[in-house]
Short mmCIF file of C-alpha atoms in Angstrom, two decimals:
data_model
loop_
_atom_site.label_atom_id
_atom_site.label_comp_id
_atom_site.label_asym_id
_atom_site.label_seq_id
_atom_site.Cartn_x
_atom_site.Cartn_y
_atom_site.Cartn_z
CA MET W 145 -25.71 5.16 -9.25
CA ARG W 146 -23.18 7.59 -9.16
CA PHE W 147 -19.86 6.99 -7.40
CA VAL W 148 -16.84 9.34 -6.61
CA LEU W 149 -13.62 7.58 -6.31
CA SER W 150 -10.39 9.41 -4.58
CA SER W 151 -7.17 7.66 -4.24
CA TYR W 152 -3.78 9.08 -3.51
CA GLY W 153 -0.17 7.38 -3.65
CA THR W 154 1.74 5.25 -6.02
CA ARG W 155 0.63 2.99 -8.83
CA GLY W 156 0.22 0.15 -6.47
CA ASP W 157 -2.14 2.49 -3.97
CA ILE W 158 -4.03 3.60 -6.88
CA GLU W 159 -4.46 0.24 -8.68
CA PRO W 160 -7.07 -1.30 -6.39
CA SER W 161 -9.40 1.69 -6.59
CA VAL W 162 -9.09 1.75 -10.41
CA VAL W 163 -9.94 -1.98 -10.31
CA VAL W 164 -13.15 -1.29 -8.35
CA GLY W 165 -13.95 1.66 -10.40
CA ARG W 166 -13.60 -0.20 -13.81
CA GLU W 167 -15.88 -2.98 -12.58
CA LEU W 168 -18.53 -0.54 -11.30
CA VAL W 169 -18.55 1.19 -14.96
CA ARG W 170 -18.63 -2.23 -16.36
CA ARG W 171 -21.93 -2.57 -14.33
CA GLY W 172 -23.35 0.62 -15.73
CA HIS W 173 -22.77 3.05 -13.17
CA ASP W 174 -21.55 6.80 -13.29
CA VAL W 175 -17.96 6.82 -11.85
CA GLN W 176 -15.49 9.78 -11.43
CA ILE W 177 -11.95 9.09 -9.84
CA ALA W 178 -9.40 11.54 -8.64
CA VAL W 179 -5.81 10.55 -8.63
CA PRO W 180 -2.19 12.19 -8.54
CA PRO W 181 -1.52 13.92 -11.88
CA ASP W 182 1.33 11.39 -12.95
CA LEU W 183 -1.32 8.68 -12.86
CA VAL W 184 -4.15 10.32 -14.54
CA ASP W 185 -3.10 8.49 -17.93
CA PHE W 186 -3.07 5.18 -15.86
CA ALA W 187 -6.54 5.71 -14.64
CA GLN W 188 -7.83 7.00 -18.13
CA ALA W 189 -6.50 3.89 -19.93
CA ALA W 190 -8.59 1.75 -17.60
CA GLY W 191 -11.79 3.74 -19.09
CA LEU W 192 -12.58 6.00 -16.10
CA SER W 193 -13.44 9.58 -16.09
CA THR W 194 -10.37 11.13 -14.22
CA VAL W 195 -9.29 14.47 -12.66
CA PRO W 196 -5.96 15.19 -11.07
CA PHE W 197 -5.48 16.16 -7.43
CA GLY W 198 -2.39 16.62 -4.97
CA LEU W 199 1.17 16.76 -6.04
CA ASP W 200 3.14 14.30 -8.45
CA THR W 201 3.48 10.89 -6.61
CA ARG W 202 7.25 11.20 -7.18
CA THR W 203 7.69 14.42 -5.52
CA TRP W 204 5.99 13.13 -2.39
CA LEU W 205 7.90 9.92 -2.49
CA ASP W 206 11.38 11.22 -2.88
CA MET W 207 10.65 13.31 0.23
CA TYR W 208 9.01 10.17 2.01
CA ARG W 209 12.04 7.83 1.07
CA ASN W 210 14.47 10.42 2.27
CA LEU W 211 12.91 10.84 5.67
CA TRP W 212 12.72 6.84 6.42
CA THR W 213 16.11 6.09 5.11
CA SER W 214 17.54 8.92 7.63
CA LEU W 215 15.30 7.68 10.41
CA LEU W 216 16.38 4.10 9.85
CA GLY W 217 19.95 4.64 8.64
CA ARG W 218 21.01 8.09 10.00
CA PHE W 219 18.84 8.55 13.23
CA TRP W 220 21.64 10.64 14.96
CA ARG W 221 21.36 13.34 12.33
CA VAL W 222 18.86 15.31 14.39
CA ARG W 223 19.08 18.42 12.42
CA GLU W 224 18.55 16.72 9.06
CA LEU W 225 15.74 14.66 10.38
CA ARG W 226 13.88 17.84 11.79
CA ARG W 227 14.31 19.61 8.47
CA LEU W 228 13.08 16.40 6.44
CA TRP W 229 10.12 16.08 8.84
CA ARG W 230 9.02 19.53 8.41
CA GLU W 231 9.29 19.35 4.61
CA MET W 232 7.25 16.42 4.58
CA TRP W 233 4.43 17.59 6.78
CA GLU W 234 4.29 20.89 4.53
CA LEU W 235 3.74 18.78 1.35
CA SER W 236 1.11 16.55 3.25
CA ASP W 237 -0.90 19.80 4.34
CA GLN W 238 -0.86 21.00 0.74
CA ASN W 239 -2.24 17.55 -0.41
CA TRP W 240 -4.61 17.34 2.26
CA MET W 241 -6.18 20.92 1.16
CA ASP W 242 -5.76 20.22 -2.61
CA ILE W 243 -7.67 16.79 -1.98
CA SER W 244 -10.39 18.64 -0.13
CA THR W 245 -10.89 21.39 -2.82
CA THR W 246 -11.15 19.01 -5.65
CA LEU W 247 -13.58 16.58 -3.94
CA MET W 248 -15.63 19.41 -2.68
CA SER W 249 -16.20 20.17 -6.51
CA LEU W 250 -17.08 16.39 -7.45
CA VAL W 251 -19.05 14.83 -4.57
CA GLY W 252 -22.31 16.98 -4.54
CA GLY W 253 -25.06 14.56 -5.70
CA ALA W 254 -22.91 11.44 -5.61
CA ASP W 255 -24.45 8.43 -4.11
CA VAL W 256 -21.19 7.22 -2.54
CA LEU W 257 -17.64 8.77 -1.67
CA PHE W 258 -15.02 6.01 -1.87
CA THR W 259 -11.23 6.73 -1.04
CA GLY W 260 -8.23 4.87 -0.49
CA GLN W 261 -6.38 4.62 2.88
CA SER W 262 -4.16 7.71 2.15
CA TYR W 263 -5.79 11.04 3.40
CA GLU W 264 -9.05 9.35 4.07
CA GLY W 265 -9.62 11.97 6.95
CA SER W 266 -9.72 14.62 4.32
CA ALA W 267 -12.10 12.71 2.29
CA ALA W 268 -14.50 11.73 5.21
CA ASN W 269 -14.69 15.56 5.94
CA VAL W 270 -16.03 16.24 2.60
CA ALA W 271 -18.41 13.16 2.93
CA GLU W 272 -19.80 14.57 6.41
CA TYR W 273 -20.36 17.94 4.62
CA PHE W 274 -22.27 16.47 1.63
CA ASP W 275 -24.01 13.71 4.06
CA VAL W 276 -22.84 11.13 1.56
CA PRO W 277 -22.45 7.56 2.29
CA PHE W 278 -18.70 7.05 2.78
CA VAL W 279 -16.58 3.88 1.86
CA THR W 280 -12.81 3.38 2.46
CA LEU W 281 -10.47 0.94 1.10
CA HIS W 282 -7.59 -0.69 3.19
CA HIS W 283 -4.85 -2.59 1.85
CA ALA W 284 -3.84 -3.80 5.53
CA PRO W 285 -5.35 -3.61 8.85
CA GLN W 286 -5.84 0.05 9.71
CA ARG W 287 -8.27 -0.15 12.83
CA ALA W 288 -7.32 -1.21 16.23
CA ASN W 289 -6.96 -5.02 16.68
CA SER W 290 -4.86 -7.37 18.28
CA LYS W 291 -3.32 -9.20 15.17
CA THR W 292 -1.44 -6.41 13.29
CA VAL W 293 1.09 -5.74 15.91
CA SER W 294 2.05 -9.38 16.45
CA ILE W 295 5.00 -8.85 18.65
CA LEU W 296 2.51 -7.44 21.43
CA PRO W 297 -0.05 -9.12 23.64
CA GLY W 298 -3.34 -8.53 22.44
CA PRO W 299 -4.40 -5.83 24.53
CA MET W 300 -1.29 -4.00 24.24
CA ALA W 301 -1.53 -4.42 20.52
CA ARG W 302 -4.87 -2.78 20.30
CA LEU W 303 -3.85 0.00 22.68
CA SER W 304 -0.68 0.74 20.41
CA MET W 305 -2.76 1.12 17.34
CA ALA W 306 -5.36 3.22 19.25
CA MET W 307 -2.52 5.44 20.26
CA PHE W 308 -1.13 5.65 16.79
CA ASP W 309 -4.44 6.93 15.56
CA TRP W 310 -4.47 9.66 18.20
CA LEU W 311 -0.85 10.51 17.49
CA ALA W 312 -1.90 11.02 13.77
CA TRP W 313 -4.88 13.10 14.65
CA GLY W 314 -2.51 15.34 16.54
CA LEU W 315 -0.30 15.71 13.44
CA ASN W 316 -3.24 16.44 10.88
CA LYS W 317 -5.45 18.22 13.41
CA LYS W 318 -4.12 21.79 12.40
CA VAL W 319 -4.80 21.17 8.75
CA GLU W 320 -7.91 19.41 9.43
CA ASP W 321 -9.21 22.15 11.53
CA ALA W 322 -8.44 24.52 8.43
CA GLN W 323 -10.22 22.04 6.08
CA ARG W 324 -13.30 22.04 8.14
CA ARG W 325 -13.43 26.04 8.40
CA ALA W 326 -13.04 26.39 4.64
CA ILE W 327 -16.04 24.01 3.85
CA GLY W 328 -18.16 25.06 6.55
CA LEU W 329 -18.16 22.29 9.15
CA PRO W 330 -17.61 22.93 13.05
CA LYS W 331 -14.41 21.91 14.56
CA ALA W 332 -14.31 18.45 15.11
CA LYS W 333 -14.71 17.29 19.14
CA ALA W 334 -14.12 13.44 18.16
CA HIS W 335 -11.27 11.10 16.63
CA PRO W 336 -11.58 10.68 12.92
CA VAL W 337 -11.83 7.01 13.36
CA ARG W 338 -14.77 7.43 15.79
CA ARG W 339 -16.45 10.03 13.59
CA MET W 340 -16.17 7.70 10.43
CA THR W 341 -17.64 4.87 12.63
CA ASP W 342 -20.42 7.38 13.62
CA LEU W 343 -20.96 7.77 9.85
CA GLY W 344 -21.58 4.15 9.12
CA THR W 345 -18.61 3.92 6.91
CA LEU W 346 -18.14 0.66 4.79
CA GLU W 347 -14.31 -0.31 5.39
CA ILE W 348 -13.22 -2.68 2.42
CA GLN W 349 -10.42 -4.93 3.36
CA ALA W 350 -8.52 -5.21 0.24
CA TYR W 351 -6.36 -8.30 1.60
CA ASP W 352 -6.79 -11.83 2.77
CA GLU W 353 -8.40 -12.87 5.76
CA ALA W 354 -5.96 -15.80 5.58
CA CYS W 355 -2.94 -13.33 6.09
CA PHE W 356 -4.17 -12.18 9.73
CA PRO W 357 -5.62 -15.22 11.33
CA GLY W 358 -8.39 -14.50 13.87
CA LEU W 359 -8.94 -10.91 12.50
CA ALA W 360 -12.40 -11.48 11.14
CA ALA W 361 -13.73 -12.99 14.44
CA GLU W 362 -12.34 -10.18 16.22
CA TRP W 363 -14.21 -7.59 13.93
CA ALA W 364 -17.53 -9.53 13.48
CA GLU W 365 -19.20 -7.15 15.98
CA TRP W 366 -19.17 -4.47 12.97
CA ASP W 367 -21.89 -6.21 11.21
CA GLY W 368 -20.54 -6.64 7.66
CA LEU W 369 -18.87 -3.03 7.62
CA ARG W 370 -15.27 -4.41 7.36
CA PRO W 371 -15.54 -7.08 4.71
CA PHE W 372 -12.56 -9.05 3.50
CA VAL W 373 -12.29 -9.10 -0.32
CA GLY W 374 -8.98 -9.87 -1.01
CA ALA W 375 -6.07 -7.84 -2.97
CA LEU W 376 -7.19 -5.78 -6.03
CA THR W 377 -5.07 -6.05 -9.04
CA MET W 378 -5.40 -5.78 -12.81
CA GLU W 379 -2.82 -8.24 -13.59
CA MET W 380 -1.51 -6.35 -16.51
CA THR W 381 0.76 -7.66 -18.99
CA ALA W 382 3.95 -5.92 -19.70
CA GLU W 383 6.15 -5.37 -22.63
CA ALA W 384 8.99 -7.45 -21.46
CA ASP W 385 6.92 -10.59 -20.48
CA GLU W 386 7.73 -12.90 -23.42
CA GLU W 387 11.43 -11.98 -23.31
CA VAL W 388 11.34 -12.64 -19.46
CA THR W 389 9.33 -15.90 -19.80
CA ALA W 390 12.09 -17.23 -22.26
CA TRP W 391 14.74 -16.16 -20.13
CA ILE W 392 13.41 -17.96 -17.04
CA GLY W 393 13.07 -21.00 -19.13
CA ASP W 394 16.63 -21.22 -20.25
CA GLY W 395 17.85 -21.98 -16.67
CA PRO W 396 16.67 -22.89 -12.94
CA PRO W 397 14.02 -20.90 -11.36
CA PRO W 398 15.60 -17.47 -10.49
CA ILE W 399 15.17 -15.24 -7.50
CA PHE W 400 13.07 -12.13 -8.44
CA PHE W 401 14.10 -8.66 -6.94
CA GLY W 402 11.94 -5.71 -7.26
CA PHE W 403 11.26 -2.33 -5.67
CA GLY W 404 8.31 -1.04 -7.41
CA SER W 405 7.79 2.64 -7.07
CA MET W 406 10.09 2.84 -4.08
CA PRO W 407 13.09 4.53 -5.81
CA VAL W 408 16.59 2.80 -4.90
CA GLU W 409 19.21 5.53 -3.77
CA SER W 410 22.14 3.64 -5.68
CA PRO W 411 21.25 1.19 -8.39
CA ALA W 412 24.81 0.23 -8.83
CA ALA W 413 25.51 -0.91 -5.42
CA ALA W 414 22.25 -2.66 -5.33
CA ILE W 415 22.59 -4.60 -8.25
CA ALA W 416 26.14 -5.51 -7.22
CA MET W 417 25.11 -6.79 -3.79
CA ILE W 418 22.35 -9.02 -5.62
CA ALA W 419 24.71 -10.26 -8.26
CA GLU W 420 27.33 -11.39 -5.57
CA SER W 421 24.77 -12.86 -3.17
CA CYS W 422 23.09 -14.91 -5.93
CA ALA W 423 26.66 -15.99 -7.25
CA GLU W 424 27.44 -17.19 -3.76
CA LEU W 425 24.03 -18.99 -3.66
CA GLY W 426 24.36 -20.47 -7.21
CA LYS W 427 20.98 -18.78 -8.23
CA ARG W 428 19.97 -16.53 -10.74
CA ALA W 429 18.55 -13.10 -10.45
CA LEU W 430 15.74 -11.34 -12.32
CA ILE W 431 15.43 -7.54 -11.27
CA GLY W 432 12.51 -5.75 -11.86
CA ALA W 433 13.76 -1.84 -12.06
CA GLY W 434 10.44 -0.18 -11.32
CA TRP W 435 10.81 3.44 -10.95
CA SER W 436 14.50 3.37 -10.28
CA ASP W 437 16.99 3.70 -13.12
CA PHE W 438 19.31 0.84 -13.80
CA SER W 439 20.53 1.85 -17.11
CA ASP W 440 23.96 2.48 -15.97
CA VAL W 441 25.02 -0.47 -13.93
CA PRO W 442 27.42 -3.44 -14.37
CA HIS W 443 26.63 -6.39 -16.45
CA PHE W 444 26.34 -9.80 -14.95
CA ASP W 445 25.68 -13.18 -16.83
CA HIS W 446 23.37 -14.66 -14.27
CA VAL W 447 21.43 -11.31 -13.75
CA LYS W 448 18.82 -9.78 -16.03
CA VAL W 449 17.23 -6.45 -15.26
CA VAL W 450 13.82 -5.53 -16.77
CA GLY W 451 11.61 -2.67 -16.54
CA SER W 452 8.13 -3.96 -15.30
CA VAL W 453 6.77 -7.32 -15.44
CA ASN W 454 3.55 -9.24 -15.01
CA TYR W 455 3.76 -10.26 -11.34
CA ALA W 456 1.00 -12.96 -11.82
CA SER W 457 2.84 -15.00 -14.43
CA VAL W 458 6.51 -14.22 -13.49
CA PHE W 459 6.53 -14.77 -9.71
CA PRO W 460 5.30 -18.58 -9.77
CA ALA W 461 8.11 -19.18 -12.03
CA CYS W 462 10.72 -18.00 -9.34
CA CYS W 463 12.13 -19.86 -6.40
CA ALA W 464 11.73 -16.80 -4.16
CA VAL W 465 10.54 -13.06 -4.30
CA VAL W 466 12.54 -10.08 -2.78
CA HIS W 467 10.85 -6.82 -2.66
CA HIS W 468 9.97 -3.54 -0.64
CA GLY W 469 6.71 -4.76 1.02
CA GLY W 470 4.22 -2.80 -0.87
CA SER W 471 0.81 -4.28 -0.21
CA GLY W 472 0.11 -5.09 -3.92
CA THR W 473 3.51 -6.60 -4.48
CA THR W 474 3.01 -8.65 -1.29
CA ALA W 475 -0.21 -9.98 -2.41
CA ALA W 476 1.13 -11.19 -5.81
CA SER W 477 4.09 -12.90 -3.98
CA LEU W 478 1.72 -14.40 -1.79
CA ARG W 479 -0.81 -15.65 -4.45
CA ALA W 480 2.07 -17.08 -6.22
CA GLY W 481 3.16 -19.26 -3.48
CA VAL W 482 6.68 -18.63 -3.28
CA PRO W 483 8.85 -17.67 -0.17
CA THR W 484 9.26 -13.78 0.18
CA LEU W 485 11.82 -11.69 1.68
CA ILE W 486 10.61 -7.97 2.27
CA LEU W 487 13.30 -5.38 2.47
CA SER W 488 10.98 -2.52 3.85
CA MET W 489 11.47 1.20 3.40
CA ASP W 490 8.53 2.32 5.48
CA VAL W 491 6.22 1.33 8.57
CA ASN W 492 3.57 -0.18 6.55
CA GLN W 493 6.08 -2.26 4.73
CA LYS W 494 7.34 -3.24 7.85
CA LEU W 495 4.03 -4.45 9.03
CA TRP W 496 3.62 -6.84 5.81
CA GLY W 497 7.20 -8.06 6.58
CA ALA W 498 6.53 -8.72 10.23
CA GLN W 499 3.36 -10.66 9.39
CA LEU W 500 4.99 -12.91 6.50
CA LYS W 501 7.75 -13.71 9.21
CA ARG W 502 5.00 -14.70 11.56
CA LEU W 503 3.32 -16.83 9.04
CA LYS W 504 6.51 -18.46 8.31
CA VAL W 505 6.54 -18.01 4.59
CA GLY W 506 9.11 -15.50 4.35
CA THR W 507 11.09 -12.99 6.62
CA THR W 508 11.95 -9.24 6.55
CA ARG W 509 14.67 -6.30 7.13
CA PRO W 510 15.03 -2.74 6.64
CA PHE W 511 16.50 -2.02 3.22
CA ALA W 512 18.67 0.50 4.69
CA LYS W 513 20.31 -2.17 7.02
CA THR W 514 20.59 -4.65 4.25
CA GLY W 515 24.20 -5.66 3.23
CA ARG W 516 25.58 -8.55 1.33
CA GLN W 517 25.99 -10.85 4.07
CA THR W 518 22.49 -10.14 5.63
CA LEU W 519 20.97 -10.57 2.21
CA ILE W 520 22.51 -14.01 1.70
CA GLY W 521 21.63 -15.19 5.19
CA ASP W 522 17.96 -14.11 4.69
CA LEU W 523 17.91 -15.92 1.28
CA ARG W 524 19.51 -19.20 2.61
CA ARG W 525 16.56 -18.93 5.30
CA ILE W 526 13.66 -18.59 2.77
CA LEU W 527 15.13 -21.03 0.68
CA GLU W 528 14.68 -23.75 3.00
CA PRO W 529 12.10 -26.26 1.94
CA GLY W 530 9.65 -25.51 4.70
CA TYR W 531 9.19 -22.02 3.56
CA ALA W 532 8.09 -23.02 0.03
CA THR W 533 5.72 -25.68 1.35
CA ARG W 534 3.83 -23.25 3.75
CA ALA W 535 3.90 -20.47 1.14
CA ARG W 536 2.24 -22.76 -1.39
CA GLN W 537 -0.48 -23.81 1.54
CA LEU W 538 -1.04 -20.16 2.12
CA ALA W 539 -1.70 -19.44 -1.70
CA ALA W 540 -4.47 -22.13 -1.82
CA ARG W 541 -6.29 -20.06 0.70
CA MET W 542 -5.90 -16.56 -1.13
CA THR W 543 -9.07 -15.14 -3.00
CA PRO W 544 -8.35 -15.14 -6.99
CA PRO W 545 -8.31 -11.36 -8.09
CA ALA W 546 -11.55 -11.73 -10.39
CA GLU W 547 -13.46 -13.05 -7.18
CA SER W 548 -11.67 -10.16 -5.40
CA VAL W 549 -13.07 -7.18 -7.66
CA VAL W 550 -16.55 -8.85 -7.78
CA LYS W 551 -16.77 -8.83 -3.94
CA ALA W 552 -15.53 -5.36 -3.53
CA ALA W 553 -18.06 -4.10 -6.25
CA ASP W 554 -21.06 -5.83 -4.69
CA ALA W 555 -19.91 -4.49 -1.29
CA MET W 556 -20.07 -1.06 -2.59
CA GLU W 557 -23.49 -1.64 -4.47
CA SER W 558 -25.10 -3.01 -1.55
CA PHE W 559 -23.92 -0.37 0.72
CA ALA W 560 -24.91 2.53 -1.72
CA ARG W 561 -28.59 1.00 -1.90
CA SER W 562 -28.73 0.56 2.00
CA ARG W 563 -27.74 4.05 2.56
CA HIS W 564 -29.86 5.47 -0.27
CA ARG W 565 -31.78 8.57 0.88
CA ALA W 566 -35.61 8.23 -0.18
#
């Protein structure tokens, strides 16, 4: 069978799709994937036929970070917020149309079009045009339910998510109408989620059911179209792994700090805050620099800074993990069975932070509102023994990575066969 995969976002967003694509190739299928230009090499290294689409991730991410930093920390600067908002949506519209153009050149004759959760609306219109079975991959609950917005009563939580979907459609309606005109589809009269439901879309939930207790029962009515497979990761080794393992072994378990592809505005200030906080707590700190430049920062004896590390091997050796709340990093810390502090930088990361707090395996705070005293207080809290105990118990219920990829690929194959046109 022929699968076309579409995935836009950072490395953490792309990796789950690459994992599924690699498994489908191993099973003998014809697979093509479209990813941002700066992640083409990553997808190709996994053995996938790859084409670029959209803007470089860093271009989009810098704008996204600036907007959320201003919204959470400088919300009174209305003129600045309006400018950033306008520039962000101009970039988003450009991505939407570029994704559409690329997929229109790839999808004809495919058995399945598979997309990540970013720009799934653009991909859904292409699937509708070609009448191709459509599959989406969600890193967290995207459809209205009573479990995601845990601070609200069930009916209010569902309503708030439904209202958010309508707001998102309103924001994207102009560019979606332009896309549908360009590819020869009539103007949409129904909400995108309704249209995807009408298409009989398979919505793979690439996180564990255990992270959102009760959600599977709530979604049972969808008759297997929202399967939980667990987080999808390649668990890749890193150049610094051996060095890091040796450093960890030379002392007590450290606290890991990492922000992945979310760039830190002031690495020097961040490392000073981390060093001072850990010194007061009597802890060592291991910092994964990710995309941030930590090359010109002060040196501290109890702090080690590295580029990238293999979370699967490093996290279990730490006493706690602090990160931005990306879905992949969150899954890695949960699988490791260690308490987690999420310092969020956007709304999706806030979602995961709130859920870990609800499960009592960690806590959360916006990164923009984090300082030395709040960091010390949050770390003291999650270092209490009860958090580690609950984190280990939750880890025992998480799906192993090898099992997750098999479940996802099985679901894709089964769906493709069931929807195959005679």
